[in-house]
mmCIF file of C-alpha atoms and ligand atoms in Angstrom:
data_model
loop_
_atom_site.group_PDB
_atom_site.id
_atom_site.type_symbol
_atom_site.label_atom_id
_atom_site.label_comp_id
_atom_site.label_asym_id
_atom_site.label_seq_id
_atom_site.Cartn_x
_atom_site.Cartn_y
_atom_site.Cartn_z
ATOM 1 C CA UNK A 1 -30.959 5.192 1.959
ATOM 2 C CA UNK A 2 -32.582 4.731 -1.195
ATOM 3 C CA UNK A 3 -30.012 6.578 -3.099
ATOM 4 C CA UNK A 4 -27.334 4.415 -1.832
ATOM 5 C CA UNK A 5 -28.952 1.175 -3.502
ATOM 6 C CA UNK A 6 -28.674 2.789 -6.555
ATOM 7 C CA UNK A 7 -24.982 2.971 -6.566
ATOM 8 C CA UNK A 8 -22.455 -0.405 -6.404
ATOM 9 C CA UNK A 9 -19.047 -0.311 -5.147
ATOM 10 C CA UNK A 10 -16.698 -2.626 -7.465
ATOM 11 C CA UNK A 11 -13.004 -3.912 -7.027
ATOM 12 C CA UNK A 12 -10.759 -6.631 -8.831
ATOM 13 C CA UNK A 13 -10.771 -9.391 -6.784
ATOM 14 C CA UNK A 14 -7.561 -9.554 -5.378
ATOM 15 C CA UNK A 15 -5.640 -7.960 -2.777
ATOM 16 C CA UNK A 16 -7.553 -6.184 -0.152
ATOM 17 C CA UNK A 17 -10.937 -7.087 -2.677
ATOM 18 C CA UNK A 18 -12.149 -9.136 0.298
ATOM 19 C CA UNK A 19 -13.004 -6.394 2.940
ATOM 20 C CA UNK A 20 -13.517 -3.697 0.381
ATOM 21 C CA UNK A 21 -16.335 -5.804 -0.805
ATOM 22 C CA UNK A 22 -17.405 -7.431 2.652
ATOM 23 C CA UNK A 23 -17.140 -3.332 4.128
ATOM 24 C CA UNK A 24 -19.610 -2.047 0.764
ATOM 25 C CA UNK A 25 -22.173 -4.916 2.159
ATOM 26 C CA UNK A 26 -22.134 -3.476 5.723
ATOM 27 C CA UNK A 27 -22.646 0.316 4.623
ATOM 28 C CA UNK A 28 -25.307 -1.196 2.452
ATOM 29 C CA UNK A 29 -24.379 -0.676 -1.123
ATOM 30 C CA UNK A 30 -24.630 -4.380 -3.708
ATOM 31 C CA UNK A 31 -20.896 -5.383 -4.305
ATOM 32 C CA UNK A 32 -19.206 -6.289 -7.337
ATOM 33 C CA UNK A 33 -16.181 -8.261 -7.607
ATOM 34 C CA UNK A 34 -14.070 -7.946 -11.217
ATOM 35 C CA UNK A 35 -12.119 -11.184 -11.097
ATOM 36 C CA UNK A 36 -9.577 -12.785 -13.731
ATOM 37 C CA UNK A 37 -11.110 -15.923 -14.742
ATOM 38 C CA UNK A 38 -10.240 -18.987 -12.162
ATOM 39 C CA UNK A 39 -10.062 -16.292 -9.275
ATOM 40 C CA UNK A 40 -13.604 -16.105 -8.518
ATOM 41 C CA UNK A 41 -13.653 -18.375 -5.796
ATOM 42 C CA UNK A 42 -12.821 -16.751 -2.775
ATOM 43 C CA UNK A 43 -15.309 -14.338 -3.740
ATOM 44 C CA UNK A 44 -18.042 -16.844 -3.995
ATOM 45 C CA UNK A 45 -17.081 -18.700 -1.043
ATOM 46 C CA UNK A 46 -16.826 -16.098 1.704
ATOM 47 C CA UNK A 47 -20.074 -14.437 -0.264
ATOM 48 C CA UNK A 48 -18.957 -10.800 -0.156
ATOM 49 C CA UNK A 49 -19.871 -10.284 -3.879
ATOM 50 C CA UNK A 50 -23.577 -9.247 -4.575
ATOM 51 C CA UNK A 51 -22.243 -10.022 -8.667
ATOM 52 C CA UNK A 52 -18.926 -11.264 -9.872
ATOM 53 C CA UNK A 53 -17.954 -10.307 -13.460
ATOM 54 C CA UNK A 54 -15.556 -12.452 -15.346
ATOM 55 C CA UNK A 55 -12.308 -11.012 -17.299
ATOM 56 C CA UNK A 56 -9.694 -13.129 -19.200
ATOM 57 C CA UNK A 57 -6.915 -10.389 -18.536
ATOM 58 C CA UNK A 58 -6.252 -7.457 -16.315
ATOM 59 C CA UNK A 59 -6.423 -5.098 -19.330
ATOM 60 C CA UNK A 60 -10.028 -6.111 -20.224
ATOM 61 C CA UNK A 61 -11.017 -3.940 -17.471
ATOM 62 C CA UNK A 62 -10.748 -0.850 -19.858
ATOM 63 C CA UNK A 63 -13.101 -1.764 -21.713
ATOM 64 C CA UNK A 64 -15.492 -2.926 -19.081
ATOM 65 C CA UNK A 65 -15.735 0.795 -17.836
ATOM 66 C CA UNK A 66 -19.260 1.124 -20.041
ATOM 67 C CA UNK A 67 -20.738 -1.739 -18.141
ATOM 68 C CA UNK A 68 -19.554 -0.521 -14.877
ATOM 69 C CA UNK A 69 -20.805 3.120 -15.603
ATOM 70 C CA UNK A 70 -24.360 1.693 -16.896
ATOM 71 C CA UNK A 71 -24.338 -0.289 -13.488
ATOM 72 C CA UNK A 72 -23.443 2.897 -11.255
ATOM 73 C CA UNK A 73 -20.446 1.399 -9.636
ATOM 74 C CA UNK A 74 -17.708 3.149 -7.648
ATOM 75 C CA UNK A 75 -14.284 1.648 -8.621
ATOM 76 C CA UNK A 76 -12.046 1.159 -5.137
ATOM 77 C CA UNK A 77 -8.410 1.123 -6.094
ATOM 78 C CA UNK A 78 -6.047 -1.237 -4.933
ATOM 79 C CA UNK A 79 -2.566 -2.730 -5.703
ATOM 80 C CA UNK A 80 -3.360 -5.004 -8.117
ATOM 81 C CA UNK A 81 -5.179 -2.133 -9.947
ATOM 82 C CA UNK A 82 -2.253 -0.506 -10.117
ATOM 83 C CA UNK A 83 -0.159 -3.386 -10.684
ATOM 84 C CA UNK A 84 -1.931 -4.455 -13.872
ATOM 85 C CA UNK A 85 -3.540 -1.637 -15.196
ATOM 86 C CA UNK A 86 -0.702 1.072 -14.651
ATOM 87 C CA UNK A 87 -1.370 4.766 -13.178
ATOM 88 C CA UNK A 88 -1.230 6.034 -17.054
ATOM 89 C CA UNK A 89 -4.574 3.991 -17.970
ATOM 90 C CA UNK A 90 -6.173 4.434 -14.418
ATOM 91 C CA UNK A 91 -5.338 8.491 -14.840
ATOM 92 C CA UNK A 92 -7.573 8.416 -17.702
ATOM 93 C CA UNK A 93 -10.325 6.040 -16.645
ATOM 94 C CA UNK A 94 -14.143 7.462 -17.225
ATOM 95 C CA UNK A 95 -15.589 5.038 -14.664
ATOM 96 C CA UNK A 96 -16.261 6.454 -10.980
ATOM 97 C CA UNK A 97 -12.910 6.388 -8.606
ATOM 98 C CA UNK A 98 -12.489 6.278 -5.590
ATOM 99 C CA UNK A 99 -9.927 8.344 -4.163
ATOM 100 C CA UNK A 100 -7.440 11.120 -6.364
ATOM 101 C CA UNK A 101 -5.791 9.119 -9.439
ATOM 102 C CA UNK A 102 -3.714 12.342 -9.778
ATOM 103 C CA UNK A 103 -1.730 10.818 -6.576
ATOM 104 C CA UNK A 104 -1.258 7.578 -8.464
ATOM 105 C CA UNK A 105 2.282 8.761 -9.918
ATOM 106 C CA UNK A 106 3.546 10.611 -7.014
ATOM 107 C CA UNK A 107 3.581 6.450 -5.534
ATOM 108 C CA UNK A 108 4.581 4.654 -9.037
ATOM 109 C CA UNK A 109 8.079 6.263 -9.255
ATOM 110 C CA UNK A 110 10.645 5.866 -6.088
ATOM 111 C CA UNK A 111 12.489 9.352 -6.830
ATOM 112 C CA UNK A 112 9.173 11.456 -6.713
ATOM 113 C CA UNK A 113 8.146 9.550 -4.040
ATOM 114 C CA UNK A 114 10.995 10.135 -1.825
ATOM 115 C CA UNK A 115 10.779 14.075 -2.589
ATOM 116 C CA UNK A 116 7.108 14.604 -1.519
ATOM 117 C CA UNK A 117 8.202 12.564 2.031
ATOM 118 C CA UNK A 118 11.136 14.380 2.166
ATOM 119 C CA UNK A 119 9.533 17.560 1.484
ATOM 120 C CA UNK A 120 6.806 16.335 4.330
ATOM 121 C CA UNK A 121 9.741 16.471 6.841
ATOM 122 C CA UNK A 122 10.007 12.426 6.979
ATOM 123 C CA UNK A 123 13.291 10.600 8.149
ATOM 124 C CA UNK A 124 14.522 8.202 5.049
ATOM 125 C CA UNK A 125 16.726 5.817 4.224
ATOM 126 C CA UNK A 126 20.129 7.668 2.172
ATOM 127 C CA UNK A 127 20.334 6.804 -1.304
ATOM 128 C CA UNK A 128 23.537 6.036 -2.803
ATOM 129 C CA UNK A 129 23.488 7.235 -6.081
ATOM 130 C CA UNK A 130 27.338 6.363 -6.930
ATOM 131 C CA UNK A 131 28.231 2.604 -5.317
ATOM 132 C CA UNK A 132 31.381 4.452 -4.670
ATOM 133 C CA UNK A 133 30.171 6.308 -1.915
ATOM 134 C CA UNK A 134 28.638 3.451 -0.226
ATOM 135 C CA UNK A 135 30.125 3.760 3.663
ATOM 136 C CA UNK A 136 27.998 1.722 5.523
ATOM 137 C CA UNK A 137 25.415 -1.133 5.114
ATOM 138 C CA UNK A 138 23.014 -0.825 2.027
ATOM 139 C CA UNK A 139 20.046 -2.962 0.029
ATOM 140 C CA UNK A 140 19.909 -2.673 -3.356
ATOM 141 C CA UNK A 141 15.992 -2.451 -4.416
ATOM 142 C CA UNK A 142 15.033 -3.549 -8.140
ATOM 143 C CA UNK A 143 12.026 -1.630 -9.730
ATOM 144 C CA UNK A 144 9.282 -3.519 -10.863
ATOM 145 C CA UNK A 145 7.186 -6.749 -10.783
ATOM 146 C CA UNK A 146 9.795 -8.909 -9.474
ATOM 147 C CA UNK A 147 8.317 -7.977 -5.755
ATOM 148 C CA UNK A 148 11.362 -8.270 -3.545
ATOM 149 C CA UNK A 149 13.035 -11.345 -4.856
ATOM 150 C CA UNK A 150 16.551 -10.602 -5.936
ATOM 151 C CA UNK A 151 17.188 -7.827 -3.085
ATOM 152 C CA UNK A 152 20.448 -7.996 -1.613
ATOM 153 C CA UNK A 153 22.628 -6.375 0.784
ATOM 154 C CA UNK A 154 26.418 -5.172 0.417
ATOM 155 C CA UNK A 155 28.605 -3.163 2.993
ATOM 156 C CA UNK A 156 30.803 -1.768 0.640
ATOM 157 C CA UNK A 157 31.505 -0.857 -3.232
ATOM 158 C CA UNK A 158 33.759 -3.797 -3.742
ATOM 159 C CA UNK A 159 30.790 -6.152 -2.133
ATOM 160 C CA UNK A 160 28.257 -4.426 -4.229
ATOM 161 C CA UNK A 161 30.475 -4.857 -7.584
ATOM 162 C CA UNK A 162 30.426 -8.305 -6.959
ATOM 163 C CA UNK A 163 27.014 -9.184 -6.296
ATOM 164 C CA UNK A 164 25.674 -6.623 -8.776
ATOM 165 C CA UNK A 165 27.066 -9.630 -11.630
ATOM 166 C CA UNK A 166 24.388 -11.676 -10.802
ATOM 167 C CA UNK A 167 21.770 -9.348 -11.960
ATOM 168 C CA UNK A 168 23.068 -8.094 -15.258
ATOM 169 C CA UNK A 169 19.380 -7.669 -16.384
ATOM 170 C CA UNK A 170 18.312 -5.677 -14.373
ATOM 171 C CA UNK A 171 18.645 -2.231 -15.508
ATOM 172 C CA UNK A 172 16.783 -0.200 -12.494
ATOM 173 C CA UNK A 173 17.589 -0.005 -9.035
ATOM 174 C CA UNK A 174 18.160 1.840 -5.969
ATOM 175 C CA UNK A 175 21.144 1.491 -3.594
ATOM 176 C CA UNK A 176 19.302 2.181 -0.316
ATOM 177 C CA UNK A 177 21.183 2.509 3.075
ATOM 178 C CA UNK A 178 19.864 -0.706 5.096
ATOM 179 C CA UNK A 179 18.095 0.405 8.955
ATOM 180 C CA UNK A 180 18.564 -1.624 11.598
ATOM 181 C CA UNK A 181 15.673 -2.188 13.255
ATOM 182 C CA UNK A 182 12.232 -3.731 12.692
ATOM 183 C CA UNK A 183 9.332 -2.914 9.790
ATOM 184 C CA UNK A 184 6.043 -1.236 11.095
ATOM 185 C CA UNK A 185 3.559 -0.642 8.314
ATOM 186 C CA UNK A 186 1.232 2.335 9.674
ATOM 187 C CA UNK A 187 -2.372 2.220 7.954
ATOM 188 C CA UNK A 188 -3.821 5.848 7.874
ATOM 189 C CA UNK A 189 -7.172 7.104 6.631
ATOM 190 C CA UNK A 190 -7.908 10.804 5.675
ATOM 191 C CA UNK A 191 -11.387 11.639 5.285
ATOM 192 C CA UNK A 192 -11.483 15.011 3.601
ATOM 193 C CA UNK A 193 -15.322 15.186 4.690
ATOM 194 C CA UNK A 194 -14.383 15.747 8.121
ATOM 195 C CA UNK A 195 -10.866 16.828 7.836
ATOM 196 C CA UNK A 196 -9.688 14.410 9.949
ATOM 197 C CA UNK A 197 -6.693 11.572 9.876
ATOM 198 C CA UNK A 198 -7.173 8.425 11.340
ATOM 199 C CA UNK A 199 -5.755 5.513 12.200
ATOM 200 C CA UNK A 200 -6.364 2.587 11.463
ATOM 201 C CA UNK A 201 -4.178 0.116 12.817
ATOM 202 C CA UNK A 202 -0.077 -1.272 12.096
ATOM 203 C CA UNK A 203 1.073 -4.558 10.358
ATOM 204 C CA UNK A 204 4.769 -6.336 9.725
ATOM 205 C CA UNK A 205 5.135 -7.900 6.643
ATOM 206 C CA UNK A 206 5.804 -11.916 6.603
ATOM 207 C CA UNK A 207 8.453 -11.989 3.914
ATOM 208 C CA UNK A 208 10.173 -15.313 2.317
ATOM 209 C CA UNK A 209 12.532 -16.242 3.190
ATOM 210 C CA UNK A 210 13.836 -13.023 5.108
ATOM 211 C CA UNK A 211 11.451 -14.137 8.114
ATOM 212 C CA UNK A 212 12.371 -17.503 8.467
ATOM 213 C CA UNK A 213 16.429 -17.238 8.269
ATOM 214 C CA UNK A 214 16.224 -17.037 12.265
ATOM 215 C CA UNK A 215 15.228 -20.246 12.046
ATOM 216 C CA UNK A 216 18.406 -21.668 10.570
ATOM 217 C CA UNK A 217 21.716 -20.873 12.935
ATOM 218 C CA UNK A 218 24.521 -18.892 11.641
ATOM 219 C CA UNK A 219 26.224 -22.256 11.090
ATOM 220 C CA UNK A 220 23.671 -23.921 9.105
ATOM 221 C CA UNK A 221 23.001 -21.153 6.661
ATOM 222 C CA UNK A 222 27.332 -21.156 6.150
ATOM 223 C CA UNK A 223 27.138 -24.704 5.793
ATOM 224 C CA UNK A 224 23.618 -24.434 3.085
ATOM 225 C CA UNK A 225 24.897 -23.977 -0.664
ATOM 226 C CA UNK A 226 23.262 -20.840 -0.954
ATOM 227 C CA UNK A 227 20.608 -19.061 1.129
ATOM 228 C CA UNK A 228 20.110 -15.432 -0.039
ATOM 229 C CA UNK A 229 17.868 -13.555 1.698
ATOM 230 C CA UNK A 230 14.575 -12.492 -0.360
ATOM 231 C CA UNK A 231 11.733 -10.149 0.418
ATOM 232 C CA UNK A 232 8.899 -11.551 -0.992
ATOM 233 C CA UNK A 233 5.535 -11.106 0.657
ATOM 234 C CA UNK A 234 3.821 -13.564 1.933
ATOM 235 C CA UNK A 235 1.003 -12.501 4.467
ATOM 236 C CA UNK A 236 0.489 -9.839 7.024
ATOM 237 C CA UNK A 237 0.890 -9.923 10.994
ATOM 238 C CA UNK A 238 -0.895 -7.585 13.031
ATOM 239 C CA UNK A 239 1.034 -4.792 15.526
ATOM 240 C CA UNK A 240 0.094 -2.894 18.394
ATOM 241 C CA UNK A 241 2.794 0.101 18.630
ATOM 242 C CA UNK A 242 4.396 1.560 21.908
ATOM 243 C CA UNK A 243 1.462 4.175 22.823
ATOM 244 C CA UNK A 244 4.201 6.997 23.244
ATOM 245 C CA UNK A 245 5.106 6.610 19.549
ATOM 246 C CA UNK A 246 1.302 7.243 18.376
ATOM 247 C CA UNK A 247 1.979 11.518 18.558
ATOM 248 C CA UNK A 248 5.108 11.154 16.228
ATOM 249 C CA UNK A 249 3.043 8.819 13.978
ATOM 250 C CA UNK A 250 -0.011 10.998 14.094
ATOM 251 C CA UNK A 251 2.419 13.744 12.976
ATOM 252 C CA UNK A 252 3.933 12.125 10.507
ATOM 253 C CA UNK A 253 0.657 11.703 8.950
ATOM 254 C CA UNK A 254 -0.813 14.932 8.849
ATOM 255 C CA UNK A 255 2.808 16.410 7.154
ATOM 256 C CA UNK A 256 2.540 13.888 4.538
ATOM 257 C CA UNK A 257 -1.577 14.653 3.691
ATOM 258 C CA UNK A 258 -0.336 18.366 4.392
ATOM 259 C CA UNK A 259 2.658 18.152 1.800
ATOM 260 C CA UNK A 260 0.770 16.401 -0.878
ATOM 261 C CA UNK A 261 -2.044 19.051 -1.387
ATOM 262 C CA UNK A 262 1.090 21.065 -2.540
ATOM 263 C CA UNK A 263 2.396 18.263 -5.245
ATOM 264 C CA UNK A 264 -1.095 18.228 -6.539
ATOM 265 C CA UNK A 265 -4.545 19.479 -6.298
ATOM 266 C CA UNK A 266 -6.618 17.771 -3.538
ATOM 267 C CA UNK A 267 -3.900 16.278 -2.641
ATOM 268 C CA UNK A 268 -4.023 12.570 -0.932
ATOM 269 C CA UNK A 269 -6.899 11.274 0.510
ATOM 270 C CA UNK A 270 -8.750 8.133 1.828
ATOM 271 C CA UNK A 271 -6.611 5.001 3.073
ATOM 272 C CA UNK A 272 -2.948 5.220 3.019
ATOM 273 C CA UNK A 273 0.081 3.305 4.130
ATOM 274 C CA UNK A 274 3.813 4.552 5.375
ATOM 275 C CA UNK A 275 6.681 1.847 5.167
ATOM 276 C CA UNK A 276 8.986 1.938 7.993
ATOM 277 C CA UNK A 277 11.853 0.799 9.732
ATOM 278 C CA UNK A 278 12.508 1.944 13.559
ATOM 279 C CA UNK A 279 15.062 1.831 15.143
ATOM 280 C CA UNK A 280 16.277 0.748 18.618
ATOM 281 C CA UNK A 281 17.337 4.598 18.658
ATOM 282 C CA UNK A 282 14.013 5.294 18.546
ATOM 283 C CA UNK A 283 13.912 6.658 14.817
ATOM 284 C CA UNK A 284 11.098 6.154 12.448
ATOM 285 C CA UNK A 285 12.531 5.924 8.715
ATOM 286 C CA UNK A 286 10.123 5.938 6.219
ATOM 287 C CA UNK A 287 11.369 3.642 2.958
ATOM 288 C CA UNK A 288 8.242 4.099 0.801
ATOM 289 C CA UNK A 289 4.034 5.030 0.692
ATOM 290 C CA UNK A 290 1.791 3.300 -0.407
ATOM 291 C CA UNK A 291 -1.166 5.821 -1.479
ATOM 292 C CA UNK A 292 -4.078 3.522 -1.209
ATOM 293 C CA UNK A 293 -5.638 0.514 0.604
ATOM 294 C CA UNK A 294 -2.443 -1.918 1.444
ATOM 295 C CA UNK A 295 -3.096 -5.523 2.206
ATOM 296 C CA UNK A 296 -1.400 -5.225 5.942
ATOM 297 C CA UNK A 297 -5.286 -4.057 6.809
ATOM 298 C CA UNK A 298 -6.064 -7.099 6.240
ATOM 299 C CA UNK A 299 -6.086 -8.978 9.503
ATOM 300 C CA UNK A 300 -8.697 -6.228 10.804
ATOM 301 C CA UNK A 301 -11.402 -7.253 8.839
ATOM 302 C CA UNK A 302 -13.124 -7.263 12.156
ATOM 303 C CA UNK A 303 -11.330 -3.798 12.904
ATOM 304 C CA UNK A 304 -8.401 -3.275 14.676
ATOM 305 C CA UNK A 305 -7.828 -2.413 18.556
ATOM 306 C CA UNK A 306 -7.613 1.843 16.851
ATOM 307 C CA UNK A 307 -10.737 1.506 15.052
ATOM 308 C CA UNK A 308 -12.393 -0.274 17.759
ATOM 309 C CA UNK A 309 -10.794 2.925 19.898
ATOM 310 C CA UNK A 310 -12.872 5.437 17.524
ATOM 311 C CA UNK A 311 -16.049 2.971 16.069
ATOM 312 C CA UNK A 312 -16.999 1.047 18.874
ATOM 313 C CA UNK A 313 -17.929 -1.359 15.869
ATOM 314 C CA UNK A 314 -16.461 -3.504 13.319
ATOM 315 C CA UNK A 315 -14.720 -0.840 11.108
ATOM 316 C CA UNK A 316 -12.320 -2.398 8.139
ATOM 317 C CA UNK A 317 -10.653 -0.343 5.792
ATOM 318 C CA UNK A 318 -12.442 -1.619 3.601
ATOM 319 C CA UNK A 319 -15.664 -0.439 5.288
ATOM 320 C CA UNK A 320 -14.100 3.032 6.344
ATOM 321 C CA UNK A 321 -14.544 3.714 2.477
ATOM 322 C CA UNK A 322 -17.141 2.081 2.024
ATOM 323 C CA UNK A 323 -18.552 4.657 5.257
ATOM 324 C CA UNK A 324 -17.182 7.787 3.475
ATOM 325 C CA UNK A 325 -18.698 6.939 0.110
ATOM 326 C CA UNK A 326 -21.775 6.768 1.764
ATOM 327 C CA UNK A 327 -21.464 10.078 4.012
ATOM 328 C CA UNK A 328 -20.157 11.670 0.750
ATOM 329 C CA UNK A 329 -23.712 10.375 -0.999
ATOM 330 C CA UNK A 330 -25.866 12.074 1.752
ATOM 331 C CA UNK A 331 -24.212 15.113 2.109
ATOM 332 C CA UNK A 332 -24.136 15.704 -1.592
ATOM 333 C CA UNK A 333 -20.253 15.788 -1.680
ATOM 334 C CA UNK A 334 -19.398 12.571 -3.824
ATOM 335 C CA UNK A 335 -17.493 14.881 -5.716
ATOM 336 C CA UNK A 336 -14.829 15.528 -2.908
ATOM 337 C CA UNK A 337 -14.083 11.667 -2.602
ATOM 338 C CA UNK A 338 -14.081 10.759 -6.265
ATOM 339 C CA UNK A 339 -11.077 12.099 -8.256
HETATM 340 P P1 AMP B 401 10.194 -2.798 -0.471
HETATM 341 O O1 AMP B 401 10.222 -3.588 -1.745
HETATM 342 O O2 AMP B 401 10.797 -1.426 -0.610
HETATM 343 O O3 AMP B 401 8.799 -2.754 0.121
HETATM 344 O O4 AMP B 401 11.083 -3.578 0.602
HETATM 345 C C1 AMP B 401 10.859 -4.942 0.927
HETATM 346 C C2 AMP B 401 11.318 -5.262 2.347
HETATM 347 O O5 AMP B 401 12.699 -4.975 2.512
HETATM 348 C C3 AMP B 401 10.622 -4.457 3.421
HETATM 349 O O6 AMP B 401 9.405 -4.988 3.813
HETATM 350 C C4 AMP B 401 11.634 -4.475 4.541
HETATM 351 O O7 AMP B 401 11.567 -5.709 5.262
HETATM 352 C C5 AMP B 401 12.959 -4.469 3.816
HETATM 353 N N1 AMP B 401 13.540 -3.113 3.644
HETATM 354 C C6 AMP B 401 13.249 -2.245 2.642
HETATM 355 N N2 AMP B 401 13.978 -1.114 2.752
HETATM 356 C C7 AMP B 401 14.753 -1.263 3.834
HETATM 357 C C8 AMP B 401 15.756 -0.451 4.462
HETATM 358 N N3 AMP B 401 16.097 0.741 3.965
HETATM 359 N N4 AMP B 401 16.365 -0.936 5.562
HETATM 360 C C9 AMP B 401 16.033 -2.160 6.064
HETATM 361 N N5 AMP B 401 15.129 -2.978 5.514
HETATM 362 C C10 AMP B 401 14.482 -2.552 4.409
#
């Protein structure tokens, strides 16, 4: 154990920084929480931080690698890394990683994204490339920061024209066939120290104001001035899935780790996330992955009803690294979970 206190696992506090931090206290390694100033205080007041270090801007982080190398921390990745700091700048960071930044651009770009699940064998969503070929319901995505807001949905190319003119900014996005059915977020873990995928539990997204236009009656919203729907995230709600989908899912998981060892070297690893809509067919289409810790995990900061399956203790994402970091330390093998 001694060698353990030596190193400190360190996030930006945000996101998923809460369990991440909370989970490197359990496994016991001293936490430290990188937070834009004014954010600190969730950090303080749920006292998962062992140190908090104060940035005026997400970009300030590059230049606290130094400090976090001189204070033997392990960096955990999470959105908001990726959000602010961009895969280019993480790909070159000097500071211990958790996890293989080579990944990092197979997630940041929506057409090499949808090749490696493709390749993997995954059911998606059609793309539309030309709105002339759009022949049955579709949402049109926009890339970047704007986070779901804006998304809309057209059934044909004359619907699409039209509410395309409302968004003549936007340069990027994808015409995406729209599934019936509901979301199911799947949270997976593969630990390459035991060759084994996990899982760790399912969320749905609570989106505004997608989730709450049940609420209003057909009539209302026709009678509102305008009520588009948006997809903007919210919060998380736990799911338990039907049992007899968990061998598909399993699957699904192991062709996806299997497929991205061939995109690039090591290949995925650690906590992962795939987006999907199923049907009441009984389809599972996968819209997107999210190769790292997504905030759907959580409501399991206590563990969810799978980890509580395999642990038989508390067992967070968050902590599940925080675990593997620490098996990786005694068994000499850091190098197979930092990339
Ligand atoms: P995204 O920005 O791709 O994560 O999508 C935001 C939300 O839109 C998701 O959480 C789903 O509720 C919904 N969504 C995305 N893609 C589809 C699709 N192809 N069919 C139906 N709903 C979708």
């Amino acid at each position: 154990m001694a060698r353990l206190k030596n190193y400190k696992i360190a996030t930006i506090g945000s996101h998923s920084a809460l369990q991440i931090l909370k989970g490197a206290q359990q496994e016991g390694f001293k936490s430290i929480a990188i937070c834009i100033k004014g954010r600190e205080k969730p950090y303080k007041l749920f006292n998962v931080a062992d140190e908090i270090i104060v940035i005026e801007k997400y970009p300030d982080l590059i230049n606290l690698q130094d400090t976090l190398i001189k204070k033997n921390a392990i960096l955990v990745p999470h959105a908001s890394l990726m959000e602010y700091i961009g895969f280019e700048n993480i790909e070159k960071f000097k500071v211990p990683y958790y996890g293989n930044k080579k990944i990092l651009r197979f997630e940041s770009d929506r057409n090499i994204e949808r090749e490696w699940l493709k390749a993997a064998g995954l059911k998606l969503p059609k793309i539309f490339k030309n709105p002339k070929d759009i022949d049955r319901s579709v949402i049109v995505k926009f890339h970047g920061a704007k986070g779901g807001k804006g998304y809309f949905l057209a059934k044909n190319e004359k619907d699409f024209k039209q509410k395309i003119k409302a968004h003549k900014e936007e340069e990027k996005y994808v015409i995406q066939e729209y599934i019936v059915g509901v979301p199911m977020f799947i949270h997976y873990f593969y630990s390459p120290l035991t060759d084994e995928l996990e899982i760790m539990g399912f969320d749905k997204r609570y989106e505004s104001n997608v989730d709450s236009l049940g609420r209003i009656s057909a009539r209302d919203q026709m009678a509102l001035a305008k009520v588009e729907p948006s997809y903007v995230i919210v919060g998380n709600i736990p799911v338990v899935v039907r049992e007899s989908f968990l061998p598909r899912i399993i699957d699904m998981g192991e062709k996806v780790i299997k497929q991205s060892r061939k995109i690039t070297p090591g290949g995925l690893w650690g906590p992962f996330c795939l987006e999907t809509i199923m049907t009441p067919d009984e389809e599972i289409f996968t819209f997107e992955i999210s190769a790292r810790i997504v905030a759907g995990t959580n409501p399991y900061i206590e563990g969810s009803p799978y980890t509580w399956l395999k642990y038989n203790e508390p067992m967070s994402t968050g902590r599940r690294i925080a675990r593997e970091i620490k098996m990786a330390i005694k068994q000499n093998k850091l190098n197979k979970v930092l990339g």
